[in-house]
Amino acid sequence: MALVDKHKIKRERLDRICEGIRPQIMKGCDYFVDMLILKDLATVAFCDAQSTQEIHEKVLNGTVGAMMYHTLTLTREGLEKFKVLRVIVWFCLLHDDVDIKAAVAVCNIPSTAMEDTAADSTICHILNMYRRNTWLYQALREGTWGQRVEQIGEVASGAARVRWESLGLIGFGGTQQAFAVPAKAFGFSVIFYNPYLQDGIQGSLGVQRVYTLQDLLCQSDCVSLHCNLNEYNHHLINDFTIKQMRQGAFLVNAVRGGLVDGKAFAQALKEGRMQVATLDVNESEPFSFAQGPLKDAPNLICTPHTACYSEQVSLEMTEAAATEIHRAITGRLPGSLRNCVNKEFFVTSAFWSVTDQQAIHSGIVGIPVTHNLPTVPTKHGDNREHPNEK
């Protein structure tokens, strides 16, 4: 495969997602609004595969763009199965389900509506743990109805008052800032840890900032996770960090399952070191109580990765994703994209010939899939003190 003089390249043509063809777009949702936006530009096909192994070869060979949910994880190996994939739009704020360094333009969908929905769900989970509504409902279904004081105390054992409790947030982005206001209204004393945020935000919201993860864990009655998952914070909640938490602390995780070491977490619940926890996400999804380290864990509530869901948000996100795909088709990559999260990793095709078709493999972004992409050094060392790299 021959390289050519980069000064002789008509680079703008290589930045096009397609030239004179009707591109095929794969979508992971079954809404109709995207069809209205893209009907004159592309062929849109629904695909509910849970892995690339389930995707038909024709789809892998022809898909130029994809609109995906978190149900499908795309590693570099998985991305290489797509022969002409150029852009992925992720239906969420986070994007750690896809390898952003694999030379495919990756976009997320920032949404204040999604932030509000996630904040609503998180505060509901926390209040449920404190007031134990799920356990009271189960007791009532089982015929346990406490009429005497001691019976009520037995059924509602563990119920606690919210006011003056310390709520610790790991991460403090838009969702958490939206979440801090109702949490304070319920009486929580809110503290947060985010090493990437500039000073000053805490004063405007009336919350307290701590500067180490250890300080947050040891000062919080309830810990809520709100950070991206990356190589530095995998299993951020582990046996070591759990031991730094207050005895009988609460935990809620509605962002990424990989932040929690399930084995250490389950053991802490069994031993009573952690009183109660709620997980909307799990490291292995779809989650099943019948298997895995959490199957016998007491005082645990799990929901099926739905903290950000509402019908209105889903329609808004689908429309926004289709609009971003529209920009990709009609413009150039990655410049025309509004929400591309990996421009620093997006490898252009400036060093590959346009005229010599033998010099261009039909791989990702016109670069041969076997080509070694340049490594990009991280600005942080292997420091587990940084849970939320941005």
Tab-separated table of C-alpha atoms in Angstrom:
chain	number	residue	atom	x	y	z
A	1	MET	CA	0.000	0.000	0.000
A	2	ALA	CA	1.707	3.146	-1.186
A	3	LEU	CA	1.697	6.495	0.553
A	4	VAL	CA	1.581	9.630	-1.598
A	5	ASP	CA	2.704	13.211	-1.145
A	6	LYS	CA	0.203	14.778	1.219
A	7	HIS	CA	0.451	18.098	-0.663
A	8	LYS	CA	-1.060	16.443	-3.758
A	9	ILE	CA	-4.134	15.200	-1.926
A	10	LYS	CA	-7.600	16.619	-2.574
A	11	ARG	CA	-8.330	16.322	1.087
A	12	GLU	CA	-11.842	17.769	1.126
A	13	ARG	CA	-13.222	14.825	-0.871
A	14	LEU	CA	-11.969	12.381	1.734
A	15	ASP	CA	-13.779	14.334	4.417
A	16	ARG	CA	-17.108	13.576	2.753
A	17	ILE	CA	-19.179	10.799	4.300
A	18	CYS	CA	-20.323	9.697	0.839
A	19	GLU	CA	-19.925	10.760	-2.763
A	20	GLY	CA	-22.879	10.370	-5.094
A	21	ILE	CA	-24.455	7.415	-3.276
A	22	ARG	CA	-27.399	7.021	-0.922
A	23	PRO	CA	-25.790	6.021	2.404
A	24	GLN	CA	-27.116	3.317	4.682
A	25	ILE	CA	-27.783	4.379	8.279
A	26	MET	CA	-28.270	1.877	11.098
A	27	LYS	CA	-30.396	2.905	14.052
A	28	GLY	CA	-30.920	1.277	17.427
A	29	CYS	CA	-34.315	2.815	18.177
A	30	ASP	CA	-37.710	2.221	16.620
A	31	TYR	CA	-38.984	5.804	16.389
A	32	PHE	CA	-40.261	7.340	13.160
A	33	VAL	CA	-39.029	10.910	13.613
A	34	ASP	CA	-35.563	10.098	12.245
A	35	MET	CA	-37.120	8.773	9.027
A	36	LEU	CA	-38.765	12.149	8.435
A	37	ILE	CA	-35.436	13.954	8.784
A	38	LEU	CA	-33.342	11.549	6.700
A	39	LYS	CA	-35.833	10.175	4.159
A	40	ASP	CA	-34.468	12.238	1.259
A	41	LEU	CA	-30.813	11.582	2.080
A	42	ALA	CA	-30.323	8.050	3.347
A	43	THR	CA	-31.735	4.567	3.776
A	44	VAL	CA	-32.443	4.056	7.484
A	45	ALA	CA	-32.713	0.528	8.901
A	46	PHE	CA	-33.617	-0.537	12.433
A	47	CYS	CA	-31.212	-2.942	14.161
A	48	ASP	CA	-31.706	-4.118	17.747
A	49	ALA	CA	-28.557	-6.262	17.948
A	50	GLN	CA	-26.866	-6.562	21.339
A	51	SER	CA	-23.431	-7.277	19.838
A	52	THR	CA	-21.671	-6.996	16.490
A	53	GLN	CA	-21.883	-10.800	16.180
A	54	GLU	CA	-25.665	-10.421	15.806
A	55	ILE	CA	-25.437	-7.859	12.991
A	56	HIS	CA	-25.948	-9.199	9.463
A	57	GLU	CA	-22.951	-9.116	7.147
A	58	LYS	CA	-24.792	-6.895	4.658
A	59	VAL	CA	-25.334	-4.318	7.387
A	60	LEU	CA	-21.691	-4.487	8.454
A	61	ASN	CA	-20.564	-4.034	4.851
A	62	GLY	CA	-22.874	-1.160	3.981
A	63	THR	CA	-23.468	0.948	7.095
A	64	VAL	CA	-21.978	4.436	6.797
A	65	GLY	CA	-23.574	5.976	9.894
A	66	ALA	CA	-25.166	4.642	13.077
A	67	MET	CA	-27.487	5.980	15.767
A	68	MET	CA	-26.983	3.768	18.791
A	69	TYR	CA	-28.129	3.166	22.373
A	70	HIS	CA	-25.981	1.930	25.254
A	71	THR	CA	-27.195	-1.635	24.653
A	72	LEU	CA	-24.433	-2.142	22.076
A	73	THR	CA	-20.774	-1.820	23.056
A	74	LEU	CA	-18.393	-1.075	20.188
A	75	THR	CA	-14.763	-1.900	20.849
A	76	ARG	CA	-12.064	-1.283	18.243
A	77	GLU	CA	-12.374	-4.915	17.175
A	78	GLY	CA	-16.119	-4.502	16.780
A	79	LEU	CA	-15.752	-1.279	14.816
A	80	GLU	CA	-13.369	-2.923	12.381
A	81	LYS	CA	-16.183	-5.277	11.326
A	82	PHE	CA	-17.950	-2.291	9.765
A	83	LYS	CA	-16.359	-1.782	6.354
A	84	VAL	CA	-17.395	1.812	5.613
A	85	LEU	CA	-18.597	3.196	8.946
A	86	ARG	CA	-17.793	6.895	9.262
A	87	VAL	CA	-19.894	8.355	12.082
A	88	ILE	CA	-21.707	7.140	15.213
A	89	VAL	CA	-24.230	9.204	17.142
A	90	TRP	CA	-24.743	7.959	20.686
A	91	PHE	CA	-28.151	8.442	22.334
A	92	CYS	CA	-26.711	9.708	25.598
A	93	LEU	CA	-24.370	12.206	27.230
A	94	LEU	CA	-21.681	9.623	27.958
A	95	HIS	CA	-19.821	7.775	25.231
A	96	ASP	CA	-17.691	5.144	26.948
A	97	ASP	CA	-19.493	2.290	25.169
A	98	VAL	CA	-17.486	3.020	22.021
A	99	ASP	CA	-13.761	3.219	21.325
A	100	ILE	CA	-13.359	6.928	20.542
A	101	LYS	CA	-9.769	6.410	19.376
A	102	ALA	CA	-10.729	4.084	16.519
A	103	ALA	CA	-10.909	6.780	13.806
A	104	VAL	CA	-14.694	6.911	13.584
A	105	ALA	CA	-16.383	10.215	14.354
A	106	VAL	CA	-18.340	9.738	17.603
A	107	CYS	CA	-21.038	12.182	18.663
A	108	ASN	CA	-23.125	12.381	21.797
A	109	ILE	CA	-26.384	14.242	22.339
A	110	PRO	CA	-26.134	16.863	25.100
A	111	SER	CA	-29.614	17.352	26.498
A	112	THR	CA	-30.843	19.380	29.449
A	113	ALA	CA	-34.026	17.281	29.335
A	114	MET	CA	-31.959	14.121	29.826
A	115	GLU	CA	-30.014	15.781	32.641
A	116	ASP	CA	-33.287	16.682	34.362
A	117	THR	CA	-34.650	13.150	33.920
A	118	ALA	CA	-31.459	11.588	35.290
A	119	ALA	CA	-31.540	13.994	38.239
A	120	ASP	CA	-35.202	13.130	38.929
A	121	SER	CA	-34.454	9.405	38.873
A	122	THR	CA	-31.451	9.727	41.157
A	123	ILE	CA	-33.282	11.742	43.800
A	124	CYS	CA	-36.140	9.189	43.661
A	125	HIS	CA	-33.688	6.330	44.208
A	126	ILE	CA	-32.113	8.090	47.174
A	127	LEU	CA	-35.428	8.959	48.824
A	128	ASN	CA	-36.606	5.385	48.288
A	129	MET	CA	-33.539	4.051	50.109
A	130	TYR	CA	-34.030	6.422	53.035
A	131	ARG	CA	-37.782	5.887	53.366
A	132	ARG	CA	-37.641	2.184	52.303
A	133	ASN	CA	-40.797	2.372	50.177
A	134	THR	CA	-39.822	-0.655	48.080
A	135	TRP	CA	-39.453	-2.875	51.155
A	136	LEU	CA	-42.698	-1.556	52.659
A	137	TYR	CA	-44.518	-2.313	49.415
A	138	GLN	CA	-43.090	-5.842	49.369
A	139	ALA	CA	-44.132	-6.380	52.993
A	140	LEU	CA	-47.664	-5.269	52.198
A	141	ARG	CA	-47.832	-7.597	49.193
A	142	GLU	CA	-46.693	-10.448	51.428
A	143	GLY	CA	-49.469	-9.704	53.927
A	144	THR	CA	-47.314	-8.087	56.596
A	145	TRP	CA	-49.234	-5.141	58.006
A	146	GLY	CA	-47.877	-3.639	61.167
A	147	GLN	CA	-50.550	-2.269	63.506
A	148	ARG	CA	-48.544	-2.101	66.702
A	149	VAL	CA	-45.517	0.132	67.098
A	150	GLU	CA	-43.102	-2.781	67.315
A	151	GLN	CA	-44.585	-4.321	64.154
A	152	ILE	CA	-44.225	-1.056	62.265
A	153	GLY	CA	-40.650	-0.762	63.491
A	154	GLU	CA	-39.859	-4.251	62.272
A	155	VAL	CA	-41.365	-3.720	58.810
A	156	ALA	CA	-39.823	-0.267	58.374
A	157	SER	CA	-36.476	-1.152	59.931
A	158	GLY	CA	-33.733	1.026	58.478
A	159	ALA	CA	-35.967	3.936	57.477
A	160	ALA	CA	-34.180	7.209	58.132
A	161	ARG	CA	-34.801	10.950	58.064
A	162	VAL	CA	-33.233	12.855	55.177
A	163	ARG	CA	-32.687	16.250	56.782
A	164	TRP	CA	-29.087	16.974	57.803
A	165	GLU	CA	-27.801	13.870	56.061
A	166	SER	CA	-24.609	14.361	54.049
A	167	LEU	CA	-24.950	13.529	50.346
A	168	GLY	CA	-21.668	13.094	48.464
A	169	LEU	CA	-21.553	13.420	44.667
A	170	ILE	CA	-18.606	11.983	42.744
A	171	GLY	CA	-18.578	14.179	39.653
A	172	PHE	CA	-20.377	17.491	39.283
A	173	GLY	CA	-21.469	18.133	35.703
A	174	GLY	CA	-24.791	19.398	34.406
A	175	THR	CA	-26.860	16.496	35.753
A	176	GLN	CA	-25.367	16.811	39.215
A	177	GLN	CA	-25.825	20.562	39.319
A	178	ALA	CA	-29.486	20.075	38.366
A	179	PHE	CA	-29.690	17.352	41.009
A	180	ALA	CA	-28.110	19.422	43.813
A	181	VAL	CA	-31.004	21.897	43.999
A	182	PRO	CA	-33.824	19.425	44.845
A	183	ALA	CA	-31.448	17.472	47.083
A	184	LYS	CA	-30.857	20.602	49.152
A	185	ALA	CA	-34.591	21.304	49.187
A	186	PHE	CA	-35.169	17.908	50.819
A	187	GLY	CA	-32.652	18.814	53.506
A	188	PHE	CA	-29.459	17.127	52.337
A	189	SER	CA	-26.116	18.727	52.994
A	190	VAL	CA	-24.503	18.327	49.556
A	191	ILE	CA	-20.772	17.877	49.007
A	192	PHE	CA	-19.004	16.965	45.779
A	193	TYR	CA	-15.656	15.864	44.388
A	194	ASN	CA	-14.585	16.742	40.855
A	195	PRO	CA	-10.881	17.484	40.282
A	196	TYR	CA	-11.529	18.972	36.829
A	197	LEU	CA	-13.935	21.731	37.802
A	198	GLN	CA	-12.767	25.265	38.461
A	199	ASP	CA	-13.406	26.771	41.873
A	200	GLY	CA	-16.466	28.959	42.328
A	201	ILE	CA	-19.376	26.781	41.242
A	202	GLN	CA	-19.912	25.555	44.800
A	203	GLY	CA	-20.665	29.061	46.050
A	204	SER	CA	-23.355	29.742	43.463
A	205	LEU	CA	-25.182	26.487	44.267
A	206	GLY	CA	-24.673	26.463	48.015
A	207	VAL	CA	-22.813	23.162	48.085
A	208	GLN	CA	-19.483	22.187	49.617
A	209	ARG	CA	-16.479	21.034	47.633
A	210	VAL	CA	-13.874	18.528	48.817
A	211	TYR	CA	-10.589	17.971	47.045
A	212	THR	CA	-9.909	14.277	47.550
A	213	LEU	CA	-12.018	11.202	46.995
A	214	GLN	CA	-11.160	9.964	50.468
A	215	ASP	CA	-12.581	13.131	52.049
A	216	LEU	CA	-15.850	12.703	50.182
A	217	LEU	CA	-16.227	9.038	51.102
A	218	CYS	CA	-15.554	9.498	54.795
A	219	GLN	CA	-17.849	12.552	55.085
A	220	SER	CA	-20.886	11.196	53.192
A	221	ASP	CA	-23.881	9.331	54.576
A	222	CYS	CA	-24.961	8.629	50.997
A	223	VAL	CA	-22.640	8.458	47.985
A	224	SER	CA	-23.972	9.027	44.467
A	225	LEU	CA	-21.844	8.327	41.385
A	226	HIS	CA	-21.989	10.805	38.504
A	227	CYS	CA	-18.797	10.382	36.471
A	228	ASN	CA	-17.797	8.912	33.135
A	229	LEU	CA	-16.202	5.475	33.043
A	230	ASN	CA	-12.620	5.398	31.819
A	231	GLU	CA	-9.463	3.353	32.246
A	232	TYR	CA	-8.503	5.201	35.428
A	233	ASN	CA	-11.728	4.852	37.427
A	234	HIS	CA	-12.806	1.304	36.553
A	235	HIS	CA	-14.022	-0.250	39.837
A	236	LEU	CA	-13.716	3.099	41.580
A	237	ILE	CA	-15.947	1.636	44.287
A	238	ASN	CA	-13.914	-1.353	45.451
A	239	ASP	CA	-12.969	-3.017	48.707
A	240	PHE	CA	-10.423	-0.301	49.522
A	241	THR	CA	-12.715	2.673	48.850
A	242	ILE	CA	-15.705	0.999	50.524
A	243	LYS	CA	-13.646	0.737	53.715
A	244	GLN	CA	-13.179	4.515	53.573
A	245	MET	CA	-16.957	5.059	53.557
A	246	ARG	CA	-18.975	5.560	56.714
A	247	GLN	CA	-20.323	2.440	58.364
A	248	GLY	CA	-23.812	1.778	57.022
A	249	ALA	CA	-23.527	4.280	54.167
A	250	PHE	CA	-25.898	4.322	51.195
A	251	LEU	CA	-24.785	4.113	47.553
A	252	VAL	CA	-26.535	4.892	44.269
A	253	ASN	CA	-25.082	4.341	40.801
A	254	ALA	CA	-27.106	5.444	37.778
A	255	VAL	CA	-24.263	6.169	35.352
A	256	ARG	CA	-21.907	3.279	34.516
A	257	GLY	CA	-21.810	-0.244	35.932
A	258	GLY	CA	-18.047	-0.554	35.584
A	259	LEU	CA	-17.523	2.038	38.311
A	260	VAL	CA	-18.478	-0.560	40.937
A	261	ASP	CA	-16.635	-3.783	41.762
A	262	GLY	CA	-19.642	-6.080	42.112
A	263	LYS	CA	-17.887	-8.687	44.242
A	264	ALA	CA	-16.558	-6.211	46.826
A	265	PHE	CA	-19.836	-4.293	46.753
A	266	ALA	CA	-21.942	-7.413	47.402
A	267	GLN	CA	-19.674	-8.450	50.260
A	268	ALA	CA	-20.044	-5.018	51.871
A	269	LEU	CA	-23.840	-5.334	51.747
A	270	LYS	CA	-23.741	-8.839	53.236
A	271	GLU	CA	-21.467	-7.715	56.073
A	272	GLY	CA	-23.535	-4.596	56.788
A	273	ARG	CA	-20.665	-2.218	56.032
A	274	MET	CA	-23.001	-0.696	53.457
A	275	GLN	CA	-26.622	-0.445	54.558
A	276	VAL	CA	-28.490	-0.202	51.259
A	277	ALA	CA	-27.748	0.508	47.611
A	278	THR	CA	-29.498	1.170	44.324
A	279	LEU	CA	-28.042	0.329	40.914
A	280	ASP	CA	-29.621	1.467	37.670
A	281	VAL	CA	-26.592	0.103	35.807
A	282	ASN	CA	-24.533	-3.047	36.068
A	283	GLU	CA	-21.166	-4.061	34.698
A	284	SER	CA	-22.808	-7.024	32.973
A	285	GLU	CA	-26.030	-6.086	31.204
A	286	PRO	CA	-28.750	-7.168	30.878
A	287	PHE	CA	-28.582	-7.722	34.628
A	288	SER	CA	-29.956	-10.884	36.204
A	289	PHE	CA	-30.471	-11.552	39.907
A	290	ALA	CA	-30.058	-15.256	39.188
A	291	GLN	CA	-26.334	-15.020	38.508
A	292	GLY	CA	-23.290	-12.907	39.219
A	293	PRO	CA	-21.855	-11.600	42.499
A	294	LEU	CA	-24.986	-9.597	43.383
A	295	LYS	CA	-27.459	-12.496	43.295
A	296	ASP	CA	-27.491	-12.956	47.104
A	297	ALA	CA	-26.812	-9.341	48.093
A	298	PRO	CA	-29.340	-8.006	50.641
A	299	ASN	CA	-30.829	-4.497	50.702
A	300	LEU	CA	-30.204	-3.968	47.013
A	301	ILE	CA	-32.529	-2.370	44.464
A	302	CYS	CA	-31.800	-2.682	40.753
A	303	THR	CA	-33.511	-0.987	37.827
A	304	PRO	CA	-32.851	-1.731	34.118
A	305	HIS	CA	-30.674	1.211	32.997
A	306	THR	CA	-33.634	3.565	32.661
A	307	ALA	CA	-32.648	6.560	34.806
A	308	CYS	CA	-32.488	8.863	31.767
A	309	TYR	CA	-35.601	7.558	30.058
A	310	SER	CA	-38.841	9.367	29.391
A	311	GLU	CA	-40.974	9.359	26.254
A	312	GLN	CA	-40.363	13.053	25.640
A	313	VAL	CA	-36.601	12.709	26.064
A	314	SER	CA	-36.459	9.712	23.720
A	315	LEU	CA	-38.205	11.632	20.946
A	316	GLU	CA	-35.978	14.665	21.462
A	317	MET	CA	-32.822	12.545	21.422
A	318	THR	CA	-33.883	10.691	18.272
A	319	GLU	CA	-34.562	13.955	16.478
A	320	ALA	CA	-31.215	15.392	17.609
A	321	ALA	CA	-29.346	12.235	16.530
A	322	ALA	CA	-30.957	12.249	13.088
A	323	THR	CA	-30.112	15.928	12.699
A	324	GLU	CA	-26.463	15.201	13.503
A	325	ILE	CA	-26.431	12.398	10.914
A	326	HIS	CA	-27.958	14.880	8.461
A	327	ARG	CA	-25.019	17.226	9.101
A	328	ALA	CA	-22.593	14.365	8.541
A	329	ILE	CA	-24.148	13.434	5.197
A	330	THR	CA	-24.434	16.965	3.843
A	331	GLY	CA	-21.192	18.329	5.272
A	332	ARG	CA	-17.656	17.162	5.983
A	333	LEU	CA	-16.196	15.170	8.847
A	334	PRO	CA	-15.558	16.075	11.524
A	335	GLY	CA	-15.950	19.828	10.975
A	336	SER	CA	-19.666	19.834	10.191
A	337	LEU	CA	-20.566	17.840	13.313
A	338	ARG	CA	-21.875	19.830	16.248
A	339	ASN	CA	-21.319	17.287	19.018
A	340	CYS	CA	-18.259	15.282	17.966
A	341	VAL	CA	-16.477	14.172	21.158
A	342	ASN	CA	-13.324	12.739	19.607
A	343	LYS	CA	-11.981	15.304	17.167
A	344	GLU	CA	-8.575	15.020	18.820
A	345	PHE	CA	-8.514	11.300	17.976
A	346	PHE	CA	-10.215	11.570	14.603
A	347	VAL	CA	-7.590	10.590	12.023
A	348	THR	CA	-8.086	12.363	8.702
A	349	SER	CA	-7.158	10.790	5.429
A	350	ALA	CA	-4.643	13.446	4.377
A	351	PHE	CA	-1.876	10.885	3.814
A	352	TRP	CA	-3.872	8.546	1.588
A	353	SER	CA	-4.394	8.866	-2.122
A	354	VAL	CA	-7.737	9.858	-3.556
A	355	THR	CA	-6.895	9.054	-7.128
A	356	ASP	CA	-5.232	5.690	-6.532
A	357	GLN	CA	-8.118	3.496	-5.406
A	358	GLN	CA	-5.716	0.628	-4.674
A	359	ALA	CA	-4.081	2.785	-2.014
A	360	ILE	CA	-7.295	3.190	-0.055
A	361	HIS	CA	-8.813	0.277	1.772
A	362	SER	CA	-12.565	0.448	2.357
A	363	GLY	CA	-11.855	0.624	6.051
A	364	ILE	CA	-12.888	3.135	8.631
A	365	VAL	CA	-12.600	6.742	7.372
A	366	GLY	CA	-10.650	5.616	4.341
A	367	ILE	CA	-7.789	4.293	6.475
A	368	PRO	CA	-6.917	0.596	6.325
A	369	VAL	CA	-8.278	-1.146	9.360
A	370	THR	CA	-4.883	-2.684	10.038
A	371	HIS	CA	-3.140	0.685	10.068
A	372	ASN	CA	-1.633	1.503	13.450
A	373	LEU	CA	-3.238	4.714	14.646
A	374	PRO	CA	-0.942	7.149	16.452
A	375	THR	CA	-1.071	6.834	20.202
A	376	VAL	CA	-2.162	9.889	22.093
A	377	PRO	CA	-0.650	10.276	25.555
A	378	THR	CA	-3.131	10.993	28.315
A	379	LYS	CA	-2.765	14.169	30.296
A	380	HIS	CA	-3.081	12.135	33.506
A	381	GLY	CA	-0.934	9.344	34.797
A	382	ASP	CA	-2.363	6.103	36.075
A	383	ASN	CA	-3.937	7.945	38.997
A	384	ARG	CA	-7.105	6.492	40.444
A	385	GLU	CA	-7.650	9.732	42.323
A	386	HIS	CA	-9.183	11.149	39.121
A	387	PRO	CA	-12.589	9.522	38.612
A	388	ASN	CA	-13.861	11.706	35.777
A	389	GLU	CA	-11.485	12.384	32.937
A	390	LYS	CA	-12.821	14.805	30.367
